[in-house]
Each structure stands twice: as C-alpha cells, then as structure tokens.
XYZ file of C-alpha atoms in Angstrom:
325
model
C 22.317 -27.738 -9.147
C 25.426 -29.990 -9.511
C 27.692 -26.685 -9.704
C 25.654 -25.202 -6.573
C 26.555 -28.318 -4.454
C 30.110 -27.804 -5.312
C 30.015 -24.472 -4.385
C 28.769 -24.742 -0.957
C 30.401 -26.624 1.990
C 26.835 -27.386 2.943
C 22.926 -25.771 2.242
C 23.059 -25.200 6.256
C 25.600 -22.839 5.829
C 23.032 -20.576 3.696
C 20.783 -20.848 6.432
C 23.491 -19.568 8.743
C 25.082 -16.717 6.634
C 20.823 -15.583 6.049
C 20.854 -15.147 10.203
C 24.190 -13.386 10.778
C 23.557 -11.261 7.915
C 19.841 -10.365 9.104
C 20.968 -10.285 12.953
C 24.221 -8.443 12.177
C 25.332 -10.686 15.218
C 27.052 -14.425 15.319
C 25.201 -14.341 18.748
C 21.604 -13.301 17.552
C 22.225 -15.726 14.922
C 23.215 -18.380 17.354
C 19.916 -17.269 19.391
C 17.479 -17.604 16.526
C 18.788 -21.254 15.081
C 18.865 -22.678 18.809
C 22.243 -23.448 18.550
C 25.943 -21.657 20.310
C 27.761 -18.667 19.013
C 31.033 -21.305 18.294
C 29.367 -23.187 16.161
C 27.872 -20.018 14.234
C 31.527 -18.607 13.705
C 32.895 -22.362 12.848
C 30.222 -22.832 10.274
C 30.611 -19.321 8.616
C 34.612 -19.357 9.090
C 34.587 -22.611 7.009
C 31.958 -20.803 4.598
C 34.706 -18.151 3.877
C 37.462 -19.982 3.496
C 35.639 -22.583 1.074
C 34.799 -19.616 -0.874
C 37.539 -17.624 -0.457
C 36.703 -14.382 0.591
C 35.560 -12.611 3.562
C 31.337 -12.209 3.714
C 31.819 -10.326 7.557
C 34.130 -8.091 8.472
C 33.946 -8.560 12.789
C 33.840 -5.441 14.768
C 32.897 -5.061 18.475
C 30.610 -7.929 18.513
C 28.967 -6.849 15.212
C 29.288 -8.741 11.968
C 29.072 -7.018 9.481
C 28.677 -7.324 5.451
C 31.746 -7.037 3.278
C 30.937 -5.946 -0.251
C 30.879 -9.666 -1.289
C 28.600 -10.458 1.641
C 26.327 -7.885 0.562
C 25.963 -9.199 -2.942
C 25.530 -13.164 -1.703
C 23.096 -11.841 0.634
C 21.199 -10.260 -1.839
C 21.105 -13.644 -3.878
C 20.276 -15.718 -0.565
C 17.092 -13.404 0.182
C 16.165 -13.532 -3.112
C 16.370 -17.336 -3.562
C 15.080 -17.878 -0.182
C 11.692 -15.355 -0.755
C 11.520 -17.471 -4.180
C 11.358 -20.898 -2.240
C 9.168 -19.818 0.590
C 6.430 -18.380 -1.641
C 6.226 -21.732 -3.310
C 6.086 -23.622 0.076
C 3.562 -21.387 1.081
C 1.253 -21.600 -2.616
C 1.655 -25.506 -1.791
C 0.256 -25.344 1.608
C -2.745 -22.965 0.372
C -3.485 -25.769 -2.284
C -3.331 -28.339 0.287
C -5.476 -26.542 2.334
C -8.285 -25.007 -0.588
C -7.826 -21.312 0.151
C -5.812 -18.710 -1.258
C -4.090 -16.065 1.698
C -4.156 -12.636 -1.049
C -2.243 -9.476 0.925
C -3.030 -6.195 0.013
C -0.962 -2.905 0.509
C -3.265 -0.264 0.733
C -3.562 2.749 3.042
C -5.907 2.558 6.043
C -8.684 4.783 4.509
C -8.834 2.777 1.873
C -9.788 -0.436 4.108
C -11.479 1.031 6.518
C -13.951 3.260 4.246
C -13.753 2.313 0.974
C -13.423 -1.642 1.592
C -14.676 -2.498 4.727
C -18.585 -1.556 3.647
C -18.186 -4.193 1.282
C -16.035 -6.800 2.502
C -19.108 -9.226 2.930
C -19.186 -8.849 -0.930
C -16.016 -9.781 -1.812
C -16.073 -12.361 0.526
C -18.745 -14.185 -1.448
C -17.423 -13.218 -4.715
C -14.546 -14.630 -3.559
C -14.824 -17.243 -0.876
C -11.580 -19.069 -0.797
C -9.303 -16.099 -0.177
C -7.824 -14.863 2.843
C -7.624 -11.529 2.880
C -5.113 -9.440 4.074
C -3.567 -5.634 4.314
C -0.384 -4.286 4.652
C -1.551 -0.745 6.124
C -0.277 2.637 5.127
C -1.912 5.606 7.322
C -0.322 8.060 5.691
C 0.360 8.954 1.841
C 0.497 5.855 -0.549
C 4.402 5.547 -1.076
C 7.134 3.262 -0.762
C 7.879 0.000 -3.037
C 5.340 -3.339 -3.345
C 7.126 -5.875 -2.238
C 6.038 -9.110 0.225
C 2.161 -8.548 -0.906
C 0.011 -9.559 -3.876
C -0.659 -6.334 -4.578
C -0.189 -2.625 -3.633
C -2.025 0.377 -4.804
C -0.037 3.944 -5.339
C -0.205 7.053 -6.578
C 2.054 8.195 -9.474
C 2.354 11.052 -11.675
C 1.715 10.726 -15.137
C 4.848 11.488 -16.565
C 6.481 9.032 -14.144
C 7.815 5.973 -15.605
C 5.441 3.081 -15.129
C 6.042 0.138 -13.167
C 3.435 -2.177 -15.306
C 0.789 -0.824 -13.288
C -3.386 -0.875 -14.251
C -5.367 2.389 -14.156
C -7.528 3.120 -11.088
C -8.381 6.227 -11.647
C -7.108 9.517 -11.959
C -6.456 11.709 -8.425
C -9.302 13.437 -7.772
C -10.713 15.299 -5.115
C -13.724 17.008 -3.472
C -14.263 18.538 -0.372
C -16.661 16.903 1.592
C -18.772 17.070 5.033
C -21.529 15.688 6.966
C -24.885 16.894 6.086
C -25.549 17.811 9.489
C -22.463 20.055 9.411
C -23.773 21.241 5.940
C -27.047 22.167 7.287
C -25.592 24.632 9.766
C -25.531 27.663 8.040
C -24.576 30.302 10.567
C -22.454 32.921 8.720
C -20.469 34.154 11.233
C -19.077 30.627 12.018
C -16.094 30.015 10.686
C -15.438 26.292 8.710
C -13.471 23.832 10.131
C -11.283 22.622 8.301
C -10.177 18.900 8.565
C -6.661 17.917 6.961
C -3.997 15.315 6.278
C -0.967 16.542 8.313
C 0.876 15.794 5.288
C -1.203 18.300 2.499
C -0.884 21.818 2.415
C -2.590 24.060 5.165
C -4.380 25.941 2.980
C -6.357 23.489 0.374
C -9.711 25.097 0.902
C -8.381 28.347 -0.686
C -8.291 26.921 -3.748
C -11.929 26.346 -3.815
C -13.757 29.902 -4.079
C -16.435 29.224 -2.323
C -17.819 26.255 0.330
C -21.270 25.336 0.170
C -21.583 25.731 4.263
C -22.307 29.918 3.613
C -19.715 30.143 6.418
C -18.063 33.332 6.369
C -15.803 33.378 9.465
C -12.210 32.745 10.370
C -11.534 29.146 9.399
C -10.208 26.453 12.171
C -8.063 23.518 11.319
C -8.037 19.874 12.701
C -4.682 17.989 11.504
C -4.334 14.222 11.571
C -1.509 11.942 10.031
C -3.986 9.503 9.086
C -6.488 10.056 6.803
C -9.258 7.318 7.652
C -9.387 9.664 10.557
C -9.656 12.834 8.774
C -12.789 10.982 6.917
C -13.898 9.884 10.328
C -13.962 13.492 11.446
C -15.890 14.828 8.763
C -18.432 11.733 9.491
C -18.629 13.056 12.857
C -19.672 16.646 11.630
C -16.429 18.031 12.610
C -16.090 20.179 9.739
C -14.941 19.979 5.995
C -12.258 17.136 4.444
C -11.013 17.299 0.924
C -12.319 13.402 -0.034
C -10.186 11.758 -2.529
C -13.017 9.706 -4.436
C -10.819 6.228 -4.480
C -11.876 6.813 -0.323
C -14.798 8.206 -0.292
C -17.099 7.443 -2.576
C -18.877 4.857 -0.573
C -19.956 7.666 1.849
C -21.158 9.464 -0.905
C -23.414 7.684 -2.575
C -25.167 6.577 1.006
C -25.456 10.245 1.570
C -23.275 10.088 5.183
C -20.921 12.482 3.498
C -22.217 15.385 0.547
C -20.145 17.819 -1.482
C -19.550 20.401 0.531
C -18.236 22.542 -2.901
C -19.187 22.189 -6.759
C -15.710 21.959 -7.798
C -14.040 18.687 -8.455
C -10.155 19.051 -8.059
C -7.904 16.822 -11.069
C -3.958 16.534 -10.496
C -1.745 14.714 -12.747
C -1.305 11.966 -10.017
C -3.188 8.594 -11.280
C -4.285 6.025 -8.631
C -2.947 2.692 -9.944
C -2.208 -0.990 -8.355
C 1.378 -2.196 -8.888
C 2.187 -6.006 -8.917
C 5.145 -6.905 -6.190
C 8.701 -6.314 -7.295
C 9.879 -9.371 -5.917
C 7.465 -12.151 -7.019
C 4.987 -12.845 -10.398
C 1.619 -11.794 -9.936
C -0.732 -14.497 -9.082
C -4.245 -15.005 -11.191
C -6.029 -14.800 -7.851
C -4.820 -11.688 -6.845
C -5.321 -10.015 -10.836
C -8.989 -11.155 -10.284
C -9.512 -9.256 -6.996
C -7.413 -6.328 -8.702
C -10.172 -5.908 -11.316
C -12.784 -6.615 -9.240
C -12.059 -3.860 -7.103
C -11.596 -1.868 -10.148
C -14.835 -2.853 -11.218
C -16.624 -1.970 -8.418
C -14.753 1.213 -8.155
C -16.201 2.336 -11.637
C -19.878 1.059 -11.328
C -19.316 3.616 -7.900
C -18.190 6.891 -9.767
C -21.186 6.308 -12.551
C -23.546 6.381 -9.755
C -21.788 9.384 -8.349
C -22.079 11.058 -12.158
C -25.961 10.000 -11.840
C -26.177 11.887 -8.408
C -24.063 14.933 -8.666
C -24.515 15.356 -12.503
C -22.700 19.083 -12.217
C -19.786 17.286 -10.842
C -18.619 15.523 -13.988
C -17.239 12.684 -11.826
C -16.628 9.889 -14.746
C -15.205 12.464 -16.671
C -12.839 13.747 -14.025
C -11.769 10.474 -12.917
C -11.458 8.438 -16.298
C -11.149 11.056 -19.258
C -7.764 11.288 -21.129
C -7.205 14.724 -20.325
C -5.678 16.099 -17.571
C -5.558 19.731 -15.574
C -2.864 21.465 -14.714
C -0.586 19.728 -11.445
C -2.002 20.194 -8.380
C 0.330 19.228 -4.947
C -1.430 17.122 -2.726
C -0.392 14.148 -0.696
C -2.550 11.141 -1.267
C -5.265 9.093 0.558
C-alpha cells in the first residue's frame, strides 16, 4: 500500500478517472461527482502527468481511453467491484440478512420458482432474493450476481460449473386443449421466436389426434410461450428445468410420448468477477435438490417417459439445435 500511495497524486483521482472513463465525458463526470468540468480536467491533467502518460485522448468533447487508460481502467473496476462487494457483505452482517442475486431467465422465475418461493423463503429466511432476468435464451457471462444458470454443450469447456440437468424437452399443452380432439383442426403450435419453426416435426406424432394444417404463435419470451400453452392456446415444447412444476400439478400434460435429449446440459456458473459465497452454494443445491425430488415424481407419473433417465443418465443422444428456456 506504501508503493500505491506513491503512485497516485491522490485516491480522489481514482474516483475521478472511474467517472470520465465510465461517462466518456469530463462534463458527465463533472455532473455525477457534483463538482465543475475545470476541476475534472485539472485533477485528471495532474493524474497524467504524475504518471506520465496519456489515459484520454480528447476529441470533440469526448474523452476517450488511450490504450494505457484502458488497461488502468480495467484495474480500477476491478479493485473498485472488489471493495464495494465487501462494503456491501459488511452492511448485510450489520443488518442480519443476506441480499443473494440470481441470473436466471424469466420462465425460470416465473414458473419454475415462483410456485415455491414461500418455500425457500422459510428454508431460507435471511436472504433477499433477487433476479437478474433473461427472457430470451440463457447466454451471456455471470458477472455482478451470486449466481447464474446457463446452458452449455458438453464438449464445451467448463467454467467450474455444477450439473442441473441435462437439456431436455417435451412438448406440452393444457389438458383442456388435449381433450379437443377434432381431427380436422389443425395444432397450434406455440414457439420461442428464437427455436426453429418447425420443432414439432421432429415428433411423429402429437397426442391431440389433430390432423390439420398446423398454426404457429411466436414469442421472444418463453414464460410467455408456457403461459400460452396454460391458456389452452395450443402445444409448447417444455424444457423440464421450466416446466416441471406444471406438470406434476397436472395444469400442463405431455402432449407427445417422446422426450427430446440434446447435448446441451443446464448448469449454474459462479460469477466471473467475485468468489462464490456459502449462502448462495446453499441455495444453488437447494434448488438442485428440489429440481431432482421434481423429475422422480415426474418418472413416477409418466413412467414411459424415462424422465430421470433422460435428464441425469451419462449418456447422451445425438445434438439436437434448440435455443434454451
């Protein structure tokens, strides 16, 4: 820390550079720390010349990053993320509960979490839960949460992830919609903008007995397309880490015999930027957990299915494209 001290003209000027290099502005920067554009362009002038080298290059009232700004700012963020999580896990002590942020998609929380929130509430009392929401498929890096779940393929390198399950799929409807058996209707048939068209011609026959031309309803997120097939609006391919929930209460029923596998597994990644904390590895397995005890009761219900075999056996079928719920 001696060497640091030495090294800066003063810790403000951190603060400073971490504006101007967010803001890409002396001005914004000025804005957000309540104090004039001068003394923004004073304190990082002196900042440059202490260390000398440029960290802005100034260009129409933008300033921005010179290679060595980039790689300081990289450092700041990083030290900066490093000292406000530690703030932060001081203030949840102080205060006796634990704020746990999950990055999960939106059908995940909304129909796979939400019917039992209550329970992990008590299981779990002291944390504050919350969700960093993806509507679409599960990509993109875990960083700024406690935890993030994400689909990989299996021959992907791993990111020190734990198992969920494997990808698997089933079409599903309503048992209303099931129980309209009209052969000249066509099926209608609910997708994720984001999957191929044409998923329910890999399945060689629907349980509806519905022989006519097929509709389509497309939405970009899929707690909607599972809130369509609720509705009776026709027939959604149901990944089981979504659906499962629905059923076992018997809202939603197979709506084909056929299980689909792809070499995606469902996994939850720690962040990138920060060690994982022992509260949020608890909630991690208890949703896990919970997960499991679901698909056994599934197996139970569906037997022909093979459900706990599909979702947890070593083996797995041939690739299958799909994007993910």
């Amino acid at each position: 820390m001696p060497e640091l001290r030495r090294m800066l003209p003063s810790s403000n000027a951190l603060f400073v550079f971490d504006a101007a290099a967010r803001n890409g502005s002396f001005t914004a920067a000025a804005a957000e720390l309540n104090v004039t554009q001068p003394a923004v362009s004073r304190m990082l002038g002196q900042f440059e010349q202490h260390l000398g080298v440029r960290l802005f290059d100034r260009k129409a009232g933008r300033a921005v990053l010179t290679e060595e700004g980039e790689l300081l700012y990289r450092r700041v963020l990083e030290g900066f993320r490093s000292i406000e999580s530690g703030l932060v896990e001081i203030e949840r002590r102080r205060k006796g509960t634990e704020t746990v942020t999950l990055s999960v998609s939106s059908a995940f929380t909304t129909h796979w979490l939400m019917p039992r929130i209550d329970k992990l509430q008590r299981q779990f009392p002291e944390v504050d839960l919350r969700f960093q929401l993806i509507s679409g498929a599960l990509r993109g890096p875990v960083e700024n949460v406690d935890l993030g779940m994400r689909f990989r393929d299996r021959d992907e390198p791993s990111s020190g992830g734990t198992l969920v399950m494997k990808e698997v799929m089933l079409p599903m409807c309503s048992p209303g919609y099931l129980g309209e058996t009209d052969p000249a209707e066509g099926n209608t048939i609910i997708r994720l903008a984001e999957t191929p068209g044409d998923w329910a011609a890999d399945y060689a026959s629907l349980l509806t007995g519905r022989r006519g031309a097929a509709k389509a309803l497309s939405f970009t997120d899929y707690a909607v397309v599972m809130q369509a097939a609720l509705l009776g609006q026709g027939i959604a391919l149901g990944w089981l880490t979504v659906a499962s929930h629905w059923l076992l209460t018997g809202a939603l029923v197979p709506a084909s015999d056929t299980l689909t596998t792809t070499r995606r597994i469902c996994e939850f990644l720690p962040p990138r930027n920060r060690p994982m904390r022992p509260i949020a590895t608890e909630i991690r397995d208890w949703i896990i957990a919970q997960m499991k005890s679901e698909i056994t009761a599934i197996d139970k219900l569906y037997p022909k299915l093979g459900a706990m075999a599909a979702c947890y056996s070593c083996s797995l079928s041939p690739p299958a494209e799909r994007g993910s719920g």
